[in-house]
Amino acid sequence: MPLVVLISGRGSNLKAILDAISGGELPAVVSAVISNRADAAGLEYARQANIDTLALDADDYPDGQSYDRALQGLVDCFEPGLVILAGFMRILTPEFVQHFHHKLINIHPSLLPEFRGLNTHQRALEAGVEEHGASVHFVSEELDSGPTILQVRVPVLPDDTAEQLATRVLPEEHRLYVRAIRWLAEGRIRWHNEQLLFDGQPLQQPIDIDAENQKKSD
Ligand code: GRF
């Protein structure tokens, strides 16, 4: 399964994907990593793995439409089976999203549909929730929407700060994203027309990664 990964910054999810591939856990290949920032730290992980890296700066384009058209052309060159948003901090145009229909996935640090948008950890604390987590979802035209595939739950502890919560969620994100991509690459999760299937059955609600692990060990 050829992947194109889009990043904007740190790239820890990208690193988790690359590590899983080199460790033989993920039947995929990262064909290219594209960033909207030439100084994104995560590009270094791709360079170390001898993967093509490209930076496309929004300042070089008059508007979001033309930027996304250029980005789309670039991504298409690599003929990806999946386009992976891994901390890509831009809102994509509907045209871009439609072009990669059923191929564009994102990871978001909350239990969607809770806390779409930014500062999810702080907002989870302010809302007083007992459980927080992360979600992998297909991208639709609305921000942090589209069918959620897989989620991981993380307890919120008394006196947690947003930083502590973020630190607890991040490694779970890595495990979650690798698993979601693996199941998509293996065809365990797939689209049949507009229906998402998991092991051949309609996916009615997001899969809880740990509940699924538990089922396997029962
Ligand atoms: C992650 O928290 C991800 O859920 C969100 O952006 C952050 C990216 O982190 N969409 P990294 O660049 O993968 O370290």
PDB file of C-alpha atoms and ligand atoms in Angstrom:
ATOM      1  CA  MET A   1       0.000   0.000   0.000  1.00  0.00           C
ATOM      2  CA  PRO A   2       1.735   3.208  -1.138  1.00  0.00           C
ATOM      3  CA  LEU A   3       1.229   6.104   1.277  1.00  0.00           C
ATOM      4  CA  VAL A   4       1.740   9.828   0.947  1.00  0.00           C
ATOM      5  CA  VAL A   5       2.017  11.510   4.352  1.00  0.00           C
ATOM      6  CA  LEU A   6       1.272  15.213   4.840  1.00  0.00           C
ATOM      7  CA  ILE A   7       2.778  16.941   7.875  1.00  0.00           C
ATOM      8  CA  SER A   8       3.320  20.440   9.222  1.00  0.00           C
ATOM      9  CA  GLY A   9       5.516  20.004  12.268  1.00  0.00           C
ATOM     10  CA  ARG A  10       6.950  17.545  14.739  1.00  0.00           C
ATOM     11  CA  GLY A  11       6.106  14.387  12.768  1.00  0.00           C
ATOM     12  CA  SER A  12       5.853  11.898  15.632  1.00  0.00           C
ATOM     13  CA  ASN A  13       2.971  10.101  13.924  1.00  0.00           C
ATOM     14  CA  LEU A  14       5.012   9.941  10.727  1.00  0.00           C
ATOM     15  CA  LYS A  15       7.866   8.450  12.743  1.00  0.00           C
ATOM     16  CA  ALA A  16       5.550   5.835  14.237  1.00  0.00           C
ATOM     17  CA  ILE A  17       4.429   4.868  10.732  1.00  0.00           C
ATOM     18  CA  LEU A  18       8.010   4.650   9.443  1.00  0.00           C
ATOM     19  CA  ASP A  19       9.087   2.596  12.469  1.00  0.00           C
ATOM     20  CA  ALA A  20       6.176   0.202  11.999  1.00  0.00           C
ATOM     21  CA  ILE A  21       7.079  -0.256   8.338  1.00  0.00           C
ATOM     22  CA  SER A  22      10.747  -0.888   9.040  1.00  0.00           C
ATOM     23  CA  GLY A  23       9.778  -3.235  11.883  1.00  0.00           C
ATOM     24  CA  GLY A  24       7.650  -5.295   9.492  1.00  0.00           C
ATOM     25  CA  GLU A  25       4.392  -4.436  11.287  1.00  0.00           C
ATOM     26  CA  LEU A  26       2.849  -2.412   8.493  1.00  0.00           C
ATOM     27  CA  PRO A  27       2.524  -3.689   4.905  1.00  0.00           C
ATOM     28  CA  ALA A  28       2.958  -0.264   3.350  1.00  0.00           C
ATOM     29  CA  VAL A  29       5.552   2.015   1.828  1.00  0.00           C
ATOM     30  CA  VAL A  30       5.785   5.769   2.309  1.00  0.00           C
ATOM     31  CA  SER A  31       6.268   7.113  -1.216  1.00  0.00           C
ATOM     32  CA  ALA A  32       6.586  10.753  -0.190  1.00  0.00           C
ATOM     33  CA  VAL A  33       6.258  13.119   2.732  1.00  0.00           C
ATOM     34  CA  ILE A  34       4.941  16.564   1.912  1.00  0.00           C
ATOM     35  CA  SER A  35       4.913  19.528   4.265  1.00  0.00           C
ATOM     36  CA  ASN A  36       3.475  23.019   3.997  1.00  0.00           C
ATOM     37  CA  ARG A  37       6.501  24.194   5.975  1.00  0.00           C
ATOM     38  CA  ALA A  38      10.049  23.667   4.760  1.00  0.00           C
ATOM     39  CA  ASP A  39      11.255  23.747   8.389  1.00  0.00           C
ATOM     40  CA  ALA A  40       8.905  21.019   9.655  1.00  0.00           C
ATOM     41  CA  ALA A  41      11.028  18.942  12.023  1.00  0.00           C
ATOM     42  CA  GLY A  42       9.310  15.735  10.919  1.00  0.00           C
ATOM     43  CA  LEU A  43      10.804  15.980   7.407  1.00  0.00           C
ATOM     44  CA  GLU A  44      14.042  14.783   8.960  1.00  0.00           C
ATOM     45  CA  TYR A  45      12.500  11.374   9.761  1.00  0.00           C
ATOM     46  CA  ALA A  46      11.660  10.956   6.098  1.00  0.00           C
ATOM     47  CA  ARG A  47      15.115  12.026   4.947  1.00  0.00           C
ATOM     48  CA  GLN A  48      16.714   9.540   7.316  1.00  0.00           C
ATOM     49  CA  ALA A  49      14.584   6.837   5.720  1.00  0.00           C
ATOM     50  CA  ASN A  50      15.558   7.996   2.193  1.00  0.00           C
ATOM     51  CA  ILE A  51      12.023   9.009   1.366  1.00  0.00           C
ATOM     52  CA  ASP A  52      11.245  11.852  -1.035  1.00  0.00           C
ATOM     53  CA  THR A  53      10.364  15.002   0.879  1.00  0.00           C
ATOM     54  CA  LEU A  54       8.703  18.041  -0.581  1.00  0.00           C
ATOM     55  CA  ALA A  55       7.747  21.378   0.929  1.00  0.00           C
ATOM     56  CA  LEU A  56       4.954  23.397  -0.611  1.00  0.00           C
ATOM     57  CA  ASP A  57       4.727  26.874   0.883  1.00  0.00           C
ATOM     58  CA  ALA A  58       1.298  28.508   0.883  1.00  0.00           C
ATOM     59  CA  ASP A  59       2.945  31.934   0.456  1.00  0.00           C
ATOM     60  CA  ASP A  60       3.868  30.913  -3.075  1.00  0.00           C
ATOM     61  CA  TYR A  61       0.189  30.595  -4.055  1.00  0.00           C
ATOM     62  CA  PRO A  62      -2.431  33.330  -4.336  1.00  0.00           C
ATOM     63  CA  ASP A  63      -5.125  31.392  -2.469  1.00  0.00           C
ATOM     64  CA  GLY A  64      -6.105  28.124  -0.875  1.00  0.00           C
ATOM     65  CA  GLN A  65      -7.711  26.823  -4.049  1.00  0.00           C
ATOM     66  CA  SER A  66      -4.554  27.112  -6.109  1.00  0.00           C
ATOM     67  CA  TYR A  67      -2.450  25.763  -3.260  1.00  0.00           C
ATOM     68  CA  ASP A  68      -4.638  22.703  -2.925  1.00  0.00           C
ATOM     69  CA  ARG A  69      -4.648  22.168  -6.703  1.00  0.00           C
ATOM     70  CA  ALA A  70      -0.849  22.132  -6.667  1.00  0.00           C
ATOM     71  CA  LEU A  71      -0.799  19.850  -3.645  1.00  0.00           C
ATOM     72  CA  GLN A  72      -3.261  17.501  -5.295  1.00  0.00           C
ATOM     73  CA  GLY A  73      -1.103  17.313  -8.429  1.00  0.00           C
ATOM     74  CA  LEU A  74       1.942  16.563  -6.350  1.00  0.00           C
ATOM     75  CA  VAL A  75       0.249  13.857  -4.296  1.00  0.00           C
ATOM     76  CA  ASP A  76      -1.169  12.288  -7.472  1.00  0.00           C
ATOM     77  CA  CYS A  77       2.359  11.867  -8.882  1.00  0.00           C
ATOM     78  CA  PHE A  78       2.957   9.197  -6.228  1.00  0.00           C
ATOM     79  CA  GLU A  79      -0.304   7.317  -6.914  1.00  0.00           C
ATOM     80  CA  PRO A  80      -0.988   6.677  -3.228  1.00  0.00           C
ATOM     81  CA  GLY A  81      -3.465   4.113  -1.979  1.00  0.00           C
ATOM     82  CA  LEU A  82      -3.930   6.308   1.086  1.00  0.00           C
ATOM     83  CA  VAL A  83      -3.176   9.926   1.836  1.00  0.00           C
ATOM     84  CA  ILE A  84      -2.292  10.278   5.497  1.00  0.00           C
ATOM     85  CA  LEU A  85      -2.782  13.571   7.322  1.00  0.00           C
ATOM     86  CA  ALA A  86      -0.405  13.515  10.269  1.00  0.00           C
ATOM     87  CA  GLY A  87      -0.565  16.910  11.929  1.00  0.00           C
ATOM     88  CA  PHE A  88      -1.125  18.730   8.622  1.00  0.00           C
ATOM     89  CA  MET A  89      -2.318  22.107   9.854  1.00  0.00           C
ATOM     90  CA  ARG A  90      -4.315  23.320   6.879  1.00  0.00           C
ATOM     91  CA  ILE A  91      -7.991  23.178   6.113  1.00  0.00           C
ATOM     92  CA  LEU A  92      -8.350  21.452   2.775  1.00  0.00           C
ATOM     93  CA  THR A  93     -10.677  22.599   0.020  1.00  0.00           C
ATOM     94  CA  PRO A  94     -13.777  20.509  -0.799  1.00  0.00           C
ATOM     95  CA  GLU A  95     -12.237  19.790  -4.227  1.00  0.00           C
ATOM     96  CA  PHE A  96      -9.142  18.280  -2.642  1.00  0.00           C
ATOM     97  CA  VAL A  97     -11.212  16.216  -0.223  1.00  0.00           C
ATOM     98  CA  GLN A  98     -13.472  14.950  -3.023  1.00  0.00           C
ATOM     99  CA  HIS A  99     -10.534  14.101  -5.249  1.00  0.00           C
ATOM    100  CA  PHE A 100      -9.172  11.753  -2.579  1.00  0.00           C
ATOM    101  CA  HIS A 101     -12.589  10.378  -1.652  1.00  0.00           C
ATOM    102  CA  HIS A 102     -12.181   7.192   0.434  1.00  0.00           C
ATOM    103  CA  LYS A 103      -8.408   7.635   0.477  1.00  0.00           C
ATOM    104  CA  LEU A 104      -7.832  10.552   2.827  1.00  0.00           C
ATOM    105  CA  ILE A 105      -7.491   9.875   6.560  1.00  0.00           C
ATOM    106  CA  ASN A 106      -6.609  11.984   9.574  1.00  0.00           C
ATOM    107  CA  ILE A 107      -5.776  11.480  13.232  1.00  0.00           C
ATOM    108  CA  HIS A 108      -7.341  13.800  15.764  1.00  0.00           C
ATOM    109  CA  PRO A 109      -6.516  13.978  19.479  1.00  0.00           C
ATOM    110  CA  SER A 110     -10.021  13.557  20.892  1.00  0.00           C
ATOM    111  CA  LEU A 111     -12.851  11.085  20.966  1.00  0.00           C
ATOM    112  CA  LEU A 112     -14.696  12.502  17.959  1.00  0.00           C
ATOM    113  CA  PRO A 113     -17.279  13.950  17.627  1.00  0.00           C
ATOM    114  CA  GLU A 114     -16.142  15.579  20.877  1.00  0.00           C
ATOM    115  CA  PHE A 115     -13.683  18.463  20.633  1.00  0.00           C
ATOM    116  CA  ARG A 116     -13.215  19.071  16.942  1.00  0.00           C
ATOM    117  CA  GLY A 117     -10.609  21.733  16.155  1.00  0.00           C
ATOM    118  CA  LEU A 118      -7.638  22.849  18.247  1.00  0.00           C
ATOM    119  CA  ASN A 119      -6.608  22.662  21.931  1.00  0.00           C
ATOM    120  CA  THR A 120      -8.474  19.424  22.468  1.00  0.00           C
ATOM    121  CA  HIS A 121      -6.658  18.447  25.677  1.00  0.00           C
ATOM    122  CA  GLN A 122      -7.338  21.749  27.397  1.00  0.00           C
ATOM    123  CA  ARG A 123     -10.957  21.686  26.277  1.00  0.00           C
ATOM    124  CA  ALA A 124     -11.397  18.113  27.526  1.00  0.00           C
ATOM    125  CA  LEU A 125     -10.111  19.177  30.949  1.00  0.00           C
ATOM    126  CA  GLU A 126     -12.372  22.221  31.031  1.00  0.00           C
ATOM    127  CA  ALA A 127     -15.364  20.052  30.122  1.00  0.00           C
ATOM    128  CA  GLY A 128     -14.540  17.758  33.048  1.00  0.00           C
ATOM    129  CA  VAL A 129     -14.657  14.534  31.002  1.00  0.00           C
ATOM    130  CA  GLU A 130     -13.331  11.376  32.614  1.00  0.00           C
ATOM    131  CA  GLU A 131     -12.191   9.883  29.332  1.00  0.00           C
ATOM    132  CA  HIS A 132     -10.327  11.429  26.468  1.00  0.00           C
ATOM    133  CA  GLY A 133      -8.426   9.863  23.587  1.00  0.00           C
ATOM    134  CA  ALA A 134      -7.824   9.951  19.860  1.00  0.00           C
ATOM    135  CA  SER A 135      -9.650   9.069  16.663  1.00  0.00           C
ATOM    136  CA  VAL A 136      -8.692   8.094  13.123  1.00  0.00           C
ATOM    137  CA  HIS A 137     -11.272   9.149  10.582  1.00  0.00           C
ATOM    138  CA  PHE A 138     -11.842   9.567   6.882  1.00  0.00           C
ATOM    139  CA  VAL A 139     -11.768  13.218   5.945  1.00  0.00           C
ATOM    140  CA  SER A 140     -14.903  14.940   4.776  1.00  0.00           C
ATOM    141  CA  GLU A 141     -15.428  18.547   3.806  1.00  0.00           C
ATOM    142  CA  GLU A 142     -16.176  19.677   7.353  1.00  0.00           C
ATOM    143  CA  LEU A 143     -13.349  20.060   9.865  1.00  0.00           C
ATOM    144  CA  ASP A 144     -12.534  16.884  11.829  1.00  0.00           C
ATOM    145  CA  SER A 145     -15.628  15.154  10.493  1.00  0.00           C
ATOM    146  CA  GLY A 146     -16.147  12.153   8.251  1.00  0.00           C
ATOM    147  CA  PRO A 147     -16.579   8.542   9.345  1.00  0.00           C
ATOM    148  CA  THR A 148     -14.478   7.607  12.364  1.00  0.00           C
ATOM    149  CA  ILE A 149     -12.783   4.243  11.960  1.00  0.00           C
ATOM    150  CA  LEU A 150     -10.875   3.603  15.135  1.00  0.00           C
ATOM    151  CA  GLN A 151     -10.560   5.191  18.575  1.00  0.00           C
ATOM    152  CA  VAL A 152      -8.410   4.813  21.643  1.00  0.00           C
ATOM    153  CA  ARG A 153      -9.576   5.844  25.121  1.00  0.00           C
ATOM    154  CA  VAL A 154      -7.309   7.416  27.692  1.00  0.00           C
ATOM    155  CA  PRO A 155      -8.372   8.171  31.281  1.00  0.00           C
ATOM    156  CA  VAL A 156      -8.259  11.746  32.498  1.00  0.00           C
ATOM    157  CA  LEU A 157      -6.572  11.743  35.905  1.00  0.00           C
ATOM    158  CA  PRO A 158      -7.293  14.132  38.760  1.00  0.00           C
ATOM    159  CA  ASP A 159      -5.034  17.187  38.529  1.00  0.00           C
ATOM    160  CA  ASP A 160      -4.018  16.433  34.941  1.00  0.00           C
ATOM    161  CA  THR A 161      -2.677  19.413  33.058  1.00  0.00           C
ATOM    162  CA  ALA A 162      -3.239  19.717  29.319  1.00  0.00           C
ATOM    163  CA  GLU A 163       0.438  18.872  28.796  1.00  0.00           C
ATOM    164  CA  GLN A 164       0.246  15.741  30.940  1.00  0.00           C
ATOM    165  CA  LEU A 165      -2.867  14.609  29.132  1.00  0.00           C
ATOM    166  CA  ALA A 166      -1.287  15.290  25.736  1.00  0.00           C
ATOM    167  CA  THR A 167       1.783  13.299  26.774  1.00  0.00           C
ATOM    168  CA  ARG A 168      -0.421  10.356  27.742  1.00  0.00           C
ATOM    169  CA  VAL A 169      -2.485  10.509  24.535  1.00  0.00           C
ATOM    170  CA  LEU A 170       0.383  10.848  22.045  1.00  0.00           C
ATOM    171  CA  PRO A 171       1.853   7.306  22.244  1.00  0.00           C
ATOM    172  CA  GLU A 172      -1.693   5.996  22.019  1.00  0.00           C
ATOM    173  CA  GLU A 173      -2.157   8.004  18.837  1.00  0.00           C
ATOM    174  CA  HIS A 174       0.899   6.322  17.361  1.00  0.00           C
ATOM    175  CA  ARG A 175      -0.426   2.850  18.136  1.00  0.00           C
ATOM    176  CA  LEU A 176      -3.852   3.833  16.799  1.00  0.00           C
ATOM    177  CA  TYR A 177      -2.672   5.310  13.506  1.00  0.00           C
ATOM    178  CA  VAL A 178      -0.432   2.347  12.724  1.00  0.00           C
ATOM    179  CA  ARG A 179      -3.279  -0.061  13.430  1.00  0.00           C
ATOM    180  CA  ALA A 180      -5.779   1.871  11.308  1.00  0.00           C
ATOM    181  CA  ILE A 181      -3.391   2.054   8.359  1.00  0.00           C
ATOM    182  CA  ARG A 182      -2.561  -1.638   8.727  1.00  0.00           C
ATOM    183  CA  TRP A 183      -6.202  -2.661   8.641  1.00  0.00           C
ATOM    184  CA  LEU A 184      -6.815  -0.449   5.612  1.00  0.00           C
ATOM    185  CA  ALA A 185      -3.732  -1.818   3.854  1.00  0.00           C
ATOM    186  CA  GLU A 186      -4.797  -5.377   4.607  1.00  0.00           C
ATOM    187  CA  GLY A 187      -8.361  -4.697   3.435  1.00  0.00           C
ATOM    188  CA  ARG A 188      -9.868  -5.511   6.844  1.00  0.00           C
ATOM    189  CA  ILE A 189     -11.364  -2.053   6.684  1.00  0.00           C
ATOM    190  CA  ARG A 190     -12.596  -1.121   3.246  1.00  0.00           C
ATOM    191  CA  TRP A 191     -15.262   0.751   1.382  1.00  0.00           C
ATOM    192  CA  HIS A 192     -18.012  -0.997  -0.499  1.00  0.00           C
ATOM    193  CA  ASN A 193     -19.654   1.807  -2.460  1.00  0.00           C
ATOM    194  CA  GLU A 194     -20.473   4.301   0.319  1.00  0.00           C
ATOM    195  CA  GLN A 195     -20.494   1.718   3.103  1.00  0.00           C
ATOM    196  CA  LEU A 196     -17.475   1.214   5.306  1.00  0.00           C
ATOM    197  CA  LEU A 197     -16.861  -2.442   6.126  1.00  0.00           C
ATOM    198  CA  PHE A 198     -14.839  -4.016   8.925  1.00  0.00           C
ATOM    199  CA  ASP A 199     -14.092  -7.691   8.313  1.00  0.00           C
ATOM    200  CA  GLY A 200     -16.867  -7.702   5.725  1.00  0.00           C
ATOM    201  CA  GLN A 201     -19.537  -6.283   8.092  1.00  0.00           C
ATOM    202  CA  PRO A 202     -20.902  -2.722   7.989  1.00  0.00           C
ATOM    203  CA  LEU A 203     -19.022  -0.557  10.453  1.00  0.00           C
ATOM    204  CA  GLN A 204     -21.787   0.874  12.638  1.00  0.00           C
ATOM    205  CA  GLN A 205     -19.612   2.723  15.122  1.00  0.00           C
ATOM    206  CA  PRO A 206     -15.915   3.442  15.592  1.00  0.00           C
ATOM    207  CA  ILE A 207     -13.833   0.437  16.596  1.00  0.00           C
ATOM    208  CA  ASP A 208     -12.320   0.723  20.069  1.00  0.00           C
ATOM    209  CA  ILE A 209      -8.763  -0.542  19.610  1.00  0.00           C
ATOM    210  CA  ASP A 210      -8.512  -2.024  23.096  1.00  0.00           C
ATOM    211  CA  ALA A 211     -11.943  -3.663  23.039  1.00  0.00           C
ATOM    212  CA  GLU A 212     -10.900  -5.261  19.744  1.00  0.00           C
ATOM    213  CA  ASN A 213      -7.595  -6.449  21.223  1.00  0.00           C
ATOM    214  CA  GLN A 214      -9.503  -7.889  24.173  1.00  0.00           C
ATOM    215  CA  LYS A 215     -11.867  -9.786  21.821  1.00  0.00           C
ATOM    216  CA  LYS A 216      -8.856 -11.310  20.088  1.00  0.00           C
ATOM    217  CA  SER A 217      -7.318 -12.525  23.351  1.00  0.00           C
ATOM    218  CA  ASP A 218     -10.641 -13.964  24.672  1.00  0.00           C
TER     219      ASP A 218
HETATM  220  C1  GRF B   1      -1.244  14.995  16.710  1.00  0.00           C
HETATM  221  O1  GRF B   1      -1.672  15.236  18.011  1.00  0.00           O
HETATM  222  C2  GRF B   1      -2.409  14.695  15.802  1.00  0.00           C
HETATM  223  O2  GRF B   1      -3.448  14.024  16.443  1.00  0.00           O
HETATM  224  C3  GRF B   1      -2.866  16.068  15.392  1.00  0.00           C
HETATM  225  O3  GRF B   1      -1.681  16.796  15.232  1.00  0.00           O
HETATM  226  C4  GRF B   1      -0.664  16.256  16.071  1.00  0.00           C
HETATM  227  C5  GRF B   1       0.494  15.929  15.184  1.00  0.00           C
HETATM  228  O4  GRF B   1       1.610  15.501  15.926  1.00  0.00           O
HETATM  229  N1  GRF B   1      -3.684  16.021  14.208  1.00  0.00           N
HETATM  230  P1  GRF B   1       2.888  14.924  15.176  1.00  0.00           P
HETATM  231  O5  GRF B   1       3.355  16.001  14.216  1.00  0.00           O
HETATM  232  O6  GRF B   1       2.486  13.663  14.474  1.00  0.00           O
HETATM  233  O7  GRF B   1       3.893  14.690  16.260  1.00  0.00           O
END
